[in-house]
Coordinates of C-alpha atoms and ligand atoms in Angstrom, one line a residue:
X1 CA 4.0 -10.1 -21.7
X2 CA 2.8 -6.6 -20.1
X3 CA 4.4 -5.5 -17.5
X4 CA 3.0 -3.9 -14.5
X5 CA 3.3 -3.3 -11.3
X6 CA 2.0 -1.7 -8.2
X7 CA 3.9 1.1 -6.7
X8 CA 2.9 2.9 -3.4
X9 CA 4.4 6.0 -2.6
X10 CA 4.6 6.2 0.8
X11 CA 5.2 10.1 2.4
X12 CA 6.1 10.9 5.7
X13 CA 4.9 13.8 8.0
X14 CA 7.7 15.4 10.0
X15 CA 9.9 12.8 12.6
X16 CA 11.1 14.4 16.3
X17 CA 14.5 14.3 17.4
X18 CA 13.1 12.9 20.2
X19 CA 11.0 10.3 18.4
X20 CA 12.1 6.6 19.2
X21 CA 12.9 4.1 16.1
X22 CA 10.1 2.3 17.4
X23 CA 7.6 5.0 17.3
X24 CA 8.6 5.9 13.3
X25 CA 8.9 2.1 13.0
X26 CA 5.2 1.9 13.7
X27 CA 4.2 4.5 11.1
X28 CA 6.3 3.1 8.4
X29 CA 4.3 -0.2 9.3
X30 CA 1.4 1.5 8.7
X31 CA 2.0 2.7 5.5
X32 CA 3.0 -0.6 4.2
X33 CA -0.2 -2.4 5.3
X34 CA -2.1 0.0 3.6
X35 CA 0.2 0.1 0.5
X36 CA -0.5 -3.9 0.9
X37 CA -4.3 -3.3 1.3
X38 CA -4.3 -1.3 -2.4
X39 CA -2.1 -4.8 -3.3
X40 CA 1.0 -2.8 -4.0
X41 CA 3.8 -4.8 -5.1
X42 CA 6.4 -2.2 -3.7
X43 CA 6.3 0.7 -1.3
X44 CA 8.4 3.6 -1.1
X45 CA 9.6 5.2 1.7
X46 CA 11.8 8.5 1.9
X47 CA 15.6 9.9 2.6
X48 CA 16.0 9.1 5.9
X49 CA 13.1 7.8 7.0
X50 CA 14.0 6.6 10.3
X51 CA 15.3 10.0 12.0
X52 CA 14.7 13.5 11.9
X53 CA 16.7 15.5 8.8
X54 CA 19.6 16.0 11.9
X55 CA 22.0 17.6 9.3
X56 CA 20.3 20.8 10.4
X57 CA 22.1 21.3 13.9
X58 CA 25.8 21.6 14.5
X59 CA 26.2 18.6 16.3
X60 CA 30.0 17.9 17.9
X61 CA 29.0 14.5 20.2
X62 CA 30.4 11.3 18.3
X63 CA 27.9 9.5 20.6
X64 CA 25.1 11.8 20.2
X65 CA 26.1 11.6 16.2
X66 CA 26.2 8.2 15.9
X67 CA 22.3 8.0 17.3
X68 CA 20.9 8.8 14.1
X69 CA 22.3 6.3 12.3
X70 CA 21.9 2.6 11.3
X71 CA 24.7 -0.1 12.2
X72 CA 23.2 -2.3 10.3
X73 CA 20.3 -3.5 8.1
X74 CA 18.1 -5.0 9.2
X75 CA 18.9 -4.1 13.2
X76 CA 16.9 -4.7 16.3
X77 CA 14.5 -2.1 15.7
X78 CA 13.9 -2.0 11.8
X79 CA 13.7 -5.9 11.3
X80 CA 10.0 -5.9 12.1
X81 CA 9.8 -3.8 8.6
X82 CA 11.4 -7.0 6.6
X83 CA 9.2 -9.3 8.2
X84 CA 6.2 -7.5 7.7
X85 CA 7.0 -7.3 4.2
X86 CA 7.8 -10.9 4.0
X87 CA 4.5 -11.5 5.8
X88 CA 3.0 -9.3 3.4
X89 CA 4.7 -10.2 0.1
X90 CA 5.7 -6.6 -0.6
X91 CA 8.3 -5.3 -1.5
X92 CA 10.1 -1.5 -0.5
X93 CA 12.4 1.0 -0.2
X94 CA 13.7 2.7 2.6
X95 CA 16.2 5.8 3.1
X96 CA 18.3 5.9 6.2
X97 CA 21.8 7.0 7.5
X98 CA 24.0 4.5 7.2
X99 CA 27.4 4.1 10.1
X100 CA 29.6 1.4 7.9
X101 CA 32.9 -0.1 9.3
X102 CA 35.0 -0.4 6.0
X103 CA 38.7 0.5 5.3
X104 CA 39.3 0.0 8.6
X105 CA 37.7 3.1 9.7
X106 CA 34.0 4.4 10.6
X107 CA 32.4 5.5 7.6
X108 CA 28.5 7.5 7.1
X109 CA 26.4 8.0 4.2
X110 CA 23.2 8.7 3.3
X111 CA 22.4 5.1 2.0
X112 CA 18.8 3.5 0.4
X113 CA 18.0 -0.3 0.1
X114 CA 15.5 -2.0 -2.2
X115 CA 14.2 -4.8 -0.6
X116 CA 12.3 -7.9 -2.5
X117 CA 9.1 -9.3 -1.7
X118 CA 10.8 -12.0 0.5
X119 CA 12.3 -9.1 2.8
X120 CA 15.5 -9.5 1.3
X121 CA 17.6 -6.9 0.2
X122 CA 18.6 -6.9 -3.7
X123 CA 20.4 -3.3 -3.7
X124 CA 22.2 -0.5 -1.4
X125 CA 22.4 2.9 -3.0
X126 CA 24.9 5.3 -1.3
X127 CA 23.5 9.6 -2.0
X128 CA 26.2 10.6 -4.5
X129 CA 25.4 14.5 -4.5
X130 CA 25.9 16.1 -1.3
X131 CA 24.1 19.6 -0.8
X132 CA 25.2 22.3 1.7
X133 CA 28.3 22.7 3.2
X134 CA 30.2 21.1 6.0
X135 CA 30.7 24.2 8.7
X136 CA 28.1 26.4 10.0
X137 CA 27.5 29.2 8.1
X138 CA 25.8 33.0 8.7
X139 CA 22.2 31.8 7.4
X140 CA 18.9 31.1 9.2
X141 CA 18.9 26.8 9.2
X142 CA 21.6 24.9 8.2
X143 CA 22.4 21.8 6.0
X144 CA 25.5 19.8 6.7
X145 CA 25.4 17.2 4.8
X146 CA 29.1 17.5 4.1
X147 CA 30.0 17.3 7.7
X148 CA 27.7 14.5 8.3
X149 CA 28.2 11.6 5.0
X150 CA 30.8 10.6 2.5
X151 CA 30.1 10.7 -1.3
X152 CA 28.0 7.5 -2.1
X153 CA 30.8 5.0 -3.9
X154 CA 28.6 2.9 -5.2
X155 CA 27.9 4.7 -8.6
X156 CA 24.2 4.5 -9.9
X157 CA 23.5 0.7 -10.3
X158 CA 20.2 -0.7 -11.5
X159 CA 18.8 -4.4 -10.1
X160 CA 16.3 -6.5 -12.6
X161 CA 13.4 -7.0 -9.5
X162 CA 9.8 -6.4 -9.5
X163 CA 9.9 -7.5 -13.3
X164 CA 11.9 -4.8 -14.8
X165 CA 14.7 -2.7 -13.9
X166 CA 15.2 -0.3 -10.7
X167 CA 17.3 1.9 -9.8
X168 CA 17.4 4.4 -6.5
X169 CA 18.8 8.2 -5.7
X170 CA 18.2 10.4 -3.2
X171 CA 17.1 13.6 -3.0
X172 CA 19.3 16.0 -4.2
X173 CA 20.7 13.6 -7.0
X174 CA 17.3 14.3 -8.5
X175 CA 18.3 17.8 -9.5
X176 CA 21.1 16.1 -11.8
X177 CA 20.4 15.4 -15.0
X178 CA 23.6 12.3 -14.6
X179 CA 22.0 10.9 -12.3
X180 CA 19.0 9.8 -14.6
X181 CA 21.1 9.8 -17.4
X182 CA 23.4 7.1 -16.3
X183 CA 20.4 4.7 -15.2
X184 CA 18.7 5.3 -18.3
X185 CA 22.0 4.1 -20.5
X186 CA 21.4 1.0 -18.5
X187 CA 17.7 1.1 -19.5
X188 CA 16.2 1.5 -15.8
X189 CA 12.4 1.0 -15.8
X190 CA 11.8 2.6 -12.7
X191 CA 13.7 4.9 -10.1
X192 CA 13.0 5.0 -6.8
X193 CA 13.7 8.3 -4.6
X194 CA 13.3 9.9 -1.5
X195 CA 14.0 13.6 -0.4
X196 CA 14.0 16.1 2.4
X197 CA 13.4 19.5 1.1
X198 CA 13.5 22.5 3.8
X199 CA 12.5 25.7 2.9
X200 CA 13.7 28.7 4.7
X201 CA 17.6 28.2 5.2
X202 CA 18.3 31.7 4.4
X203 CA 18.0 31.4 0.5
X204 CA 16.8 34.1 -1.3
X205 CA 12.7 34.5 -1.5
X206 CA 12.6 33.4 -5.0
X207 CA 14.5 30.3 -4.4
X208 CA 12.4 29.4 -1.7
X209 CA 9.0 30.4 -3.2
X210 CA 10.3 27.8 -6.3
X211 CA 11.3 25.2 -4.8
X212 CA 8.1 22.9 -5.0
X213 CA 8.2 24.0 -9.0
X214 CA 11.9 22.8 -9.2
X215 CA 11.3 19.8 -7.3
X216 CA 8.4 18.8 -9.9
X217 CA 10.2 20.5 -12.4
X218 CA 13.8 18.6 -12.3
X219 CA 11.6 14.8 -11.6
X220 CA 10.0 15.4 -14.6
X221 CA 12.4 16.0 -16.9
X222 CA 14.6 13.4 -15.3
X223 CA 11.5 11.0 -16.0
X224 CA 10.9 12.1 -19.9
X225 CA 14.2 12.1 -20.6
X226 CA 15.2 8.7 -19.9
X227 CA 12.0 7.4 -20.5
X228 CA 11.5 6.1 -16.9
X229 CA 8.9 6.4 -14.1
X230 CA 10.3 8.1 -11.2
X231 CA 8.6 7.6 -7.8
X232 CA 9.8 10.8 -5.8
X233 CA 8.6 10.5 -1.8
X234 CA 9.0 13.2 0.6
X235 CA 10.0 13.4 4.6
X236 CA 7.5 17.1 4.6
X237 CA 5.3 19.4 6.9
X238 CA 6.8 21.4 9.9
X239 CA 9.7 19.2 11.1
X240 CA 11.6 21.1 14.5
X241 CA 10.8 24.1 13.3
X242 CA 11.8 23.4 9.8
X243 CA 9.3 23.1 6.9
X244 CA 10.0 20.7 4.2
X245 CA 8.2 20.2 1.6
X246 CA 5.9 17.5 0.4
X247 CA 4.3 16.9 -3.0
X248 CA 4.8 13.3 -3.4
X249 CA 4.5 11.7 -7.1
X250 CA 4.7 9.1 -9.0
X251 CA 5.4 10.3 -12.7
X252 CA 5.4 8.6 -16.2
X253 CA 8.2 7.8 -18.3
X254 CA 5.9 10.7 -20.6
X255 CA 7.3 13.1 -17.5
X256 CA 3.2 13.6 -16.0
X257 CA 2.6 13.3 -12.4
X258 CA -0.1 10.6 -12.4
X259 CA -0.4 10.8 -8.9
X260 CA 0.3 13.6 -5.9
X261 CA 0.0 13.5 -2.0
X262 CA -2.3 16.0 -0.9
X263 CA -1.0 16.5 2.5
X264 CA 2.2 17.3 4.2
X265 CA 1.5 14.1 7.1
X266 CA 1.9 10.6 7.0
X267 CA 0.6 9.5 3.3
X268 CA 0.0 7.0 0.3
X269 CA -0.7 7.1 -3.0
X270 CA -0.8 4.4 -5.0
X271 CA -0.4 3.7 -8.8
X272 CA -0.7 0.7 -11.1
X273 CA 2.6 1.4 -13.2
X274 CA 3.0 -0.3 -16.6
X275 CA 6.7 -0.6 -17.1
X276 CA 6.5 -0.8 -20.9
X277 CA 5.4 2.8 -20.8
X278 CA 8.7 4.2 -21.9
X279 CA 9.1 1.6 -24.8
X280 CA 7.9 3.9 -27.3
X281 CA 10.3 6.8 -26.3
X282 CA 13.1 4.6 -26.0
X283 CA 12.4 3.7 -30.0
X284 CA 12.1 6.8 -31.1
X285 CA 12.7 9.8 -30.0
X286 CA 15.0 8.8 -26.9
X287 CA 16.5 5.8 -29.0
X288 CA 19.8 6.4 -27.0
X289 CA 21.5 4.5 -29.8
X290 CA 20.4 5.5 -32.7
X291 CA 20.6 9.8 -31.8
X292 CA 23.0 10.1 -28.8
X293 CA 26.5 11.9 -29.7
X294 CA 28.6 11.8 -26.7
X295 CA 31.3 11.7 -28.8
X296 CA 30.6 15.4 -30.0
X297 CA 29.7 17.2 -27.0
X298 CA 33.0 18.2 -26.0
X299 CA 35.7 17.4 -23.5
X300 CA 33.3 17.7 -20.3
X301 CA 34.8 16.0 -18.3
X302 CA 38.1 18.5 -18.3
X303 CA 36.3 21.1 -16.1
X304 CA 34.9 20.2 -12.5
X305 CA 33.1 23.0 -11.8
X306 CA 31.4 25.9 -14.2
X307 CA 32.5 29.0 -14.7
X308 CA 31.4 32.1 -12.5
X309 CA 31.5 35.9 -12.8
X310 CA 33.9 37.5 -11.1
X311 CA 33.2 38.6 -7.1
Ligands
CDT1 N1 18.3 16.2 1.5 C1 18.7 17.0 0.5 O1 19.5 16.6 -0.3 N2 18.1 18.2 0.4 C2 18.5 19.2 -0.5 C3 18.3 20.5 0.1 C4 19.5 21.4 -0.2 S1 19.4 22.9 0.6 C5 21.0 23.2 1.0 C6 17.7 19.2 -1.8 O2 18.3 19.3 -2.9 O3 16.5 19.1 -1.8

């Protein structure tokens, strides 16, 4: 029996750090009605998609911290979202930061759900690869994710939902060929990922003026390789004086992007998605079984980090 489904990917312009829940609330609304309008099966929303990117400022207030992020899921302001999709018979995802009480202690990460078409959540997904540092440093913008989240402890799971199997990461997981790697060996049909990208930190020119090339560049090969679509959603445009970039896609378990945002606002593009796509790969020439040799590639897992020239 095919299967197919219809994916919305749902971008957002820039949020204000003085923007209320409610006000970006309102927005993500939007975008689901629409996604619902095109009869979208599942939207996608991006990396924390209910705040400004606030990793960029030094912030030292555990009050004025703990404002950006989410106590729990749903909460007063965000369960309008679950029963709109409920309402709706949609399904999404949806990035946020993520203030847990486990351990016995406070505890944030950068944390996705997948929610079903009944507005119920079937899977949490806590970012495993932190970027940028976690004190200030001599550049132009900042990015303290370190300061600001725990590594994800959750691993990479996949959920059967939406008639195959889906998995979520977050932005800069995508740049890691594991991350893919380890939902493809459980035969993920679809992955599910949302992203902040600045531009303009202080990295070199080059870096900079590659960035949207890598961003394509690393989805793509993530998608091919593990014969999987991979719906990659941006938070872009000019965001406090930050630009981020956009390109929103949904690409093919062949590794094309079959559909792009145009814009760097608020915007959705939609794709009917056969899930089956990546059968033919999977057979052949990614048949994980039949041509994988982990057991030659070495001891990799001896050495942590890779070896750089001297200073
Ligand atoms: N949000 C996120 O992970 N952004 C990173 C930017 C890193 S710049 C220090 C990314 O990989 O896009």
């Amino acid at each position: 029996m095919p299967r197919f489904i219809i994916v919305g990917a749902a971008q957002l312009g820039p949020i204000a750090r003085s923007d209320s829940r409610a006000t970006v609330v309102a927005r993500l609304l939007e975008l689901m009605r629409e996604a619902h309008s095109f009869r979208c099966d599942l939207v996608a929303f991006p990396e924390m998609a209910l705040t400004t990117f606030f990793p960029r400022w030094d912030l030292q207030d555990e009050d004025e911290i703990d404002a950006f992020y989410e106590r729990e899921m749903p909460g007063p302001e965000t369960r309008i979202l679950f029963e709109e999709a409920a309402k709706l018979g949609i399904g999404f995802s949806l990035g946020y930061a993520e203030l847990a009480f486990e351990e016995g202690r406070k505890r944030r990460f950068n944390t996705s759900i997948l929610v079903d078409k009944s507005g119920a959540i079937i899977g949490k997904y806590r970012k495993v690869h932190l970027p940028g540092h976690a004190d200030v440093m001599d550049r132009a913008g900042q990015h303290l994710e370190k300061r600001f989240f725990e590594v994800g402890n959750f691993g990479f799971p996949v959920w059967r939902a939406f008639n195959g199997i889906f998995g979520m990461c977050i932005c800069n997981d995508r740049r890691w060929p594991e991350t893919y790697r380890v939902m493809g060996l459980q035969g993920v049909d679809m992955i599910l990922l949302g992203y902040n990208s600045p531009v303009g930190l202080g990295d070199p020119y080059e870096l900079d003026a590659l960035e949207p090339f890598h961003n394509h560049l690393v989805m793509q090969a993530g998608a091919y390789q593990n014969a999987t679509w991979v719906v990659g959603v941006a938070k872009a445009g000019m965001e406090e004086g930050f630009n981020m970039i956009g390109q929103t896609a949904i690409i093919a378990p062949s590794g094309e992007i079959v559909a792009q945002c145009a814009t760097l606002g608020d915007e959705l593009v939609v794709r009917k998605c056969d899930l089956d796509l990546g059968l033919p790969y999977r057979r052949d020439i990614f048949n994980f079984a039949a041509h994988r040799r982990p057991e030659h590639y070495g001891l990799i897992t001896e050495r942590k980090g890779a070896i750089l020239p001297p200073e």
